[in-house]
């Protein structure tokens, strides 16, 4: 099984929490599905018409439909993670991301159209869940293609050096510095992917010398 490390730049106060989840026995993908299922159950418990003024997107469908849109992919995705059905898990994350994208847009557009300074507070949470489900699509694509992703955040250079032996690929953001020491410690590294623009944080000369 090939290993790929996904190294993310996350604000410092979130790093410990995310790292604890990533190293626990509960996969992060399962956490997002559980949150989505809880949101779907909350829709089932809402009284009819409660958000129609603020959120035109929510109002476009009955709450029961929103509930099923969130609950069904969450349950199926949770099972898919247990069974390693990665194409199914990918589809479930995509369905969940689409739902949260619509809800986020609906809330923001509704608040703007109403000319209000309140009512938008839940939009960042929905946007974050959209991003997380979208990111886990790529995690499961790696799994589908035979890689075993490891999500690490907030690592120092020394911690990264300890983590890279045996890793075949690194996917990084701008905060991660792939130095000579890191590349030389990664004895099986084949590729470095940069999620974003520019590769100034990668020592390209050393990477080329080491066949990366």
Short mmCIF file of C-alpha atoms in Angstrom, two decimals:
data_model
loop_
_atom_site.label_atom_id
_atom_site.label_comp_id
_atom_site.label_asym_id
_atom_site.label_seq_id
_atom_site.Cartn_x
_atom_site.Cartn_y
_atom_site.Cartn_z
CA UNK A 1 0.00 0.00 0.00
CA UNK A 2 1.46 3.33 -1.08
CA UNK A 3 1.33 6.19 1.43
CA UNK A 4 0.54 9.82 0.72
CA UNK A 5 0.67 12.50 3.37
CA UNK A 6 -1.71 15.45 3.07
CA UNK A 7 -0.23 18.33 5.02
CA UNK A 8 -2.68 21.19 5.59
CA UNK A 9 -2.21 24.75 6.80
CA UNK A 10 -4.81 25.26 9.55
CA UNK A 11 -5.00 28.10 12.11
CA UNK A 12 -2.99 27.28 15.21
CA UNK A 13 -5.94 27.01 17.60
CA UNK A 14 -7.49 24.31 15.39
CA UNK A 15 -4.34 22.26 14.89
CA UNK A 16 -4.42 20.27 18.11
CA UNK A 17 -8.08 19.40 17.66
CA UNK A 18 -7.64 18.26 14.07
CA UNK A 19 -4.47 16.34 14.87
CA UNK A 20 -6.22 14.54 17.74
CA UNK A 21 -9.06 13.53 15.41
CA UNK A 22 -6.66 12.48 12.66
CA UNK A 23 -4.73 10.21 14.99
CA UNK A 24 -7.76 8.78 16.77
CA UNK A 25 -9.60 5.58 15.87
CA UNK A 26 -12.44 7.63 14.38
CA UNK A 27 -11.62 8.57 10.75
CA UNK A 28 -12.25 12.23 9.99
CA UNK A 29 -14.47 11.32 7.04
CA UNK A 30 -16.81 9.60 9.47
CA UNK A 31 -16.96 12.74 11.60
CA UNK A 32 -18.22 14.83 8.66
CA UNK A 33 -20.86 12.20 7.87
CA UNK A 34 -22.04 12.13 11.48
CA UNK A 35 -22.33 15.93 11.51
CA UNK A 36 -24.32 15.84 8.26
CA UNK A 37 -26.66 13.19 9.65
CA UNK A 38 -27.21 15.32 12.75
CA UNK A 39 -28.05 18.31 10.53
CA UNK A 40 -30.53 16.17 8.61
CA UNK A 41 -32.21 15.07 11.83
CA UNK A 42 -32.42 18.72 12.88
CA UNK A 43 -34.31 19.43 9.64
CA UNK A 44 -36.79 16.70 10.48
CA UNK A 45 -37.45 18.35 13.84
CA UNK A 46 -37.95 21.89 12.47
CA UNK A 47 -41.44 23.38 12.26
CA UNK A 48 -42.56 24.06 8.68
CA UNK A 49 -41.78 27.47 7.18
CA UNK A 50 -39.36 28.58 9.88
CA UNK A 51 -36.61 29.83 7.51
CA UNK A 52 -38.50 30.69 4.33
CA UNK A 53 -37.95 34.45 4.64
CA UNK A 54 -34.19 34.27 5.23
CA UNK A 55 -33.23 31.33 3.03
CA UNK A 56 -34.77 30.98 -0.40
CA UNK A 57 -32.69 27.87 -1.14
CA UNK A 58 -34.00 26.06 1.95
CA UNK A 59 -37.51 27.18 1.10
CA UNK A 60 -37.22 25.67 -2.40
CA UNK A 61 -37.52 22.16 -0.98
CA UNK A 62 -39.53 20.68 1.90
CA UNK A 63 -37.51 20.17 5.06
CA UNK A 64 -38.01 16.42 4.70
CA UNK A 65 -36.19 16.52 1.35
CA UNK A 66 -33.27 18.44 2.87
CA UNK A 67 -33.22 15.92 5.71
CA UNK A 68 -33.04 12.96 3.31
CA UNK A 69 -30.41 14.77 1.19
CA UNK A 70 -28.16 14.97 4.24
CA UNK A 71 -29.05 11.77 6.11
CA UNK A 72 -28.94 9.24 3.25
CA UNK A 73 -25.44 10.16 1.95
CA UNK A 74 -24.23 10.32 5.56
CA UNK A 75 -25.41 6.79 6.37
CA UNK A 76 -24.30 5.31 3.05
CA UNK A 77 -20.96 7.14 3.25
CA UNK A 78 -20.35 5.92 6.79
CA UNK A 79 -20.93 2.34 5.68
CA UNK A 80 -18.79 2.87 2.58
CA UNK A 81 -15.89 3.96 4.79
CA UNK A 82 -16.23 0.77 6.82
CA UNK A 83 -16.30 -1.38 3.65
CA UNK A 84 -13.65 0.57 1.73
CA UNK A 85 -16.15 1.35 -1.03
CA UNK A 86 -14.28 4.49 -2.03
CA UNK A 87 -16.29 5.42 -5.18
CA UNK A 88 -19.45 5.30 -3.06
CA UNK A 89 -17.83 7.37 -0.31
CA UNK A 90 -16.71 9.91 -2.93
CA UNK A 91 -20.26 10.22 -4.28
CA UNK A 92 -21.64 10.67 -0.75
CA UNK A 93 -19.13 13.41 0.09
CA UNK A 94 -19.98 15.16 -3.19
CA UNK A 95 -23.71 15.00 -2.42
CA UNK A 96 -23.13 16.40 1.07
CA UNK A 97 -20.85 19.16 -0.26
CA UNK A 98 -23.48 20.15 -2.82
CA UNK A 99 -26.15 20.38 -0.12
CA UNK A 100 -23.99 22.59 2.11
CA UNK A 101 -22.95 24.76 -0.85
CA UNK A 102 -26.60 25.42 -1.61
CA UNK A 103 -27.45 26.13 2.01
CA UNK A 104 -24.52 28.52 2.37
CA UNK A 105 -25.50 30.43 -0.75
CA UNK A 106 -29.14 30.54 0.34
CA UNK A 107 -28.32 32.00 3.75
CA UNK A 108 -25.94 34.66 2.43
CA UNK A 109 -28.23 35.65 -0.45
CA UNK A 110 -31.25 35.75 1.85
CA UNK A 111 -29.55 38.03 4.37
CA UNK A 112 -28.33 40.38 1.62
CA UNK A 113 -31.74 40.55 -0.05
CA UNK A 114 -33.42 41.21 3.29
CA UNK A 115 -30.90 43.98 4.09
CA UNK A 116 -30.25 42.50 7.51
CA UNK A 117 -27.13 42.37 9.65
CA UNK A 118 -28.19 39.16 11.39
CA UNK A 119 -29.13 35.65 10.30
CA UNK A 120 -25.83 34.81 8.55
CA UNK A 121 -24.09 33.28 11.59
CA UNK A 122 -24.58 29.66 10.55
CA UNK A 123 -23.27 30.28 7.02
CA UNK A 124 -19.54 29.88 7.94
CA UNK A 125 -20.27 26.50 9.55
CA UNK A 126 -22.13 25.33 6.43
CA UNK A 127 -19.31 26.65 4.21
CA UNK A 128 -16.73 24.80 6.31
CA UNK A 129 -18.68 21.54 6.03
CA UNK A 130 -18.91 22.04 2.27
CA UNK A 131 -15.12 22.47 2.10
CA UNK A 132 -14.44 19.48 4.36
CA UNK A 133 -16.69 17.15 2.38
CA UNK A 134 -15.09 18.45 -0.82
CA UNK A 135 -11.59 17.86 0.53
CA UNK A 136 -12.47 14.32 1.56
CA UNK A 137 -13.48 13.61 -2.03
CA UNK A 138 -9.78 13.95 -2.89
CA UNK A 139 -8.75 11.86 0.13
CA UNK A 140 -10.98 9.01 -1.05
CA UNK A 141 -9.76 9.38 -4.63
CA UNK A 142 -6.27 8.63 -3.30
CA UNK A 143 -7.66 5.61 -1.46
CA UNK A 144 -9.48 4.38 -4.55
CA UNK A 145 -6.19 4.47 -6.46
CA UNK A 146 -4.30 2.39 -3.93
CA UNK A 147 -2.83 5.05 -1.66
CA UNK A 148 -3.35 5.31 2.09
CA UNK A 149 -3.67 9.02 2.92
CA UNK A 150 -2.46 10.38 6.24
CA UNK A 151 -3.74 13.84 7.14
CA UNK A 152 -1.23 15.74 9.29
CA UNK A 153 -1.46 19.38 10.37
CA UNK A 154 0.66 21.92 12.22
CA UNK A 155 3.88 19.94 11.93
CA UNK A 156 7.33 21.37 12.52
CA UNK A 157 10.19 20.50 10.17
CA UNK A 158 11.48 17.88 12.62
CA UNK A 159 8.02 16.31 12.95
CA UNK A 160 7.69 16.23 9.16
CA UNK A 161 11.09 14.57 8.88
CA UNK A 162 9.94 11.86 11.30
CA UNK A 163 6.73 11.32 9.30
CA UNK A 164 8.04 11.12 5.72
CA UNK A 165 10.04 7.86 5.67
CA UNK A 166 8.02 5.39 3.61
CA UNK A 167 5.78 8.12 2.17
CA UNK A 168 5.38 8.07 -1.62
CA UNK A 169 3.71 11.47 -2.10
CA UNK A 170 3.32 14.75 -0.25
CA UNK A 171 0.39 17.11 -0.82
CA UNK A 172 1.11 20.42 0.88
CA UNK A 173 -0.16 23.97 1.34
CA UNK A 174 1.87 27.18 1.50
CA UNK A 175 2.74 26.91 5.22
CA UNK A 176 4.64 23.64 4.74
CA UNK A 177 8.33 23.93 3.85
CA UNK A 178 9.76 20.92 2.03
CA UNK A 179 13.45 21.44 2.71
CA UNK A 180 16.56 19.43 1.86
CA UNK A 181 16.32 17.63 5.20
CA UNK A 182 12.72 16.63 4.56
CA UNK A 183 13.37 15.38 1.02
CA UNK A 184 16.48 13.41 2.02
CA UNK A 185 14.55 11.79 4.90
CA UNK A 186 11.75 10.72 2.53
CA UNK A 187 13.42 7.59 1.20
CA UNK A 188 10.48 6.53 -1.01
CA UNK A 189 9.14 9.94 -2.03
CA UNK A 190 8.10 10.15 -5.70
CA UNK A 191 6.01 13.29 -6.03
CA UNK A 192 5.23 16.54 -4.20
CA UNK A 193 1.87 18.18 -4.91
CA UNK A 194 1.14 21.79 -4.01
CA UNK A 195 -2.52 22.67 -3.31
CA UNK A 196 -2.42 26.31 -4.38
CA UNK A 197 -0.20 28.60 -6.43
CA UNK A 198 3.61 28.57 -6.54
CA UNK A 199 6.23 26.11 -5.30
CA UNK A 200 8.62 28.48 -3.53
CA UNK A 201 8.25 26.40 -0.36
CA UNK A 202 9.77 23.34 -2.05
CA UNK A 203 13.52 22.89 -2.57
CA UNK A 204 13.20 22.02 -6.26
CA UNK A 205 16.92 21.45 -6.83
CA UNK A 206 17.15 18.82 -4.08
CA UNK A 207 13.88 17.27 -5.25
CA UNK A 208 15.24 16.92 -8.77
CA UNK A 209 18.51 15.47 -7.47
CA UNK A 210 16.52 12.83 -5.60
CA UNK A 211 14.27 11.92 -8.53
CA UNK A 212 11.15 13.58 -7.09
#
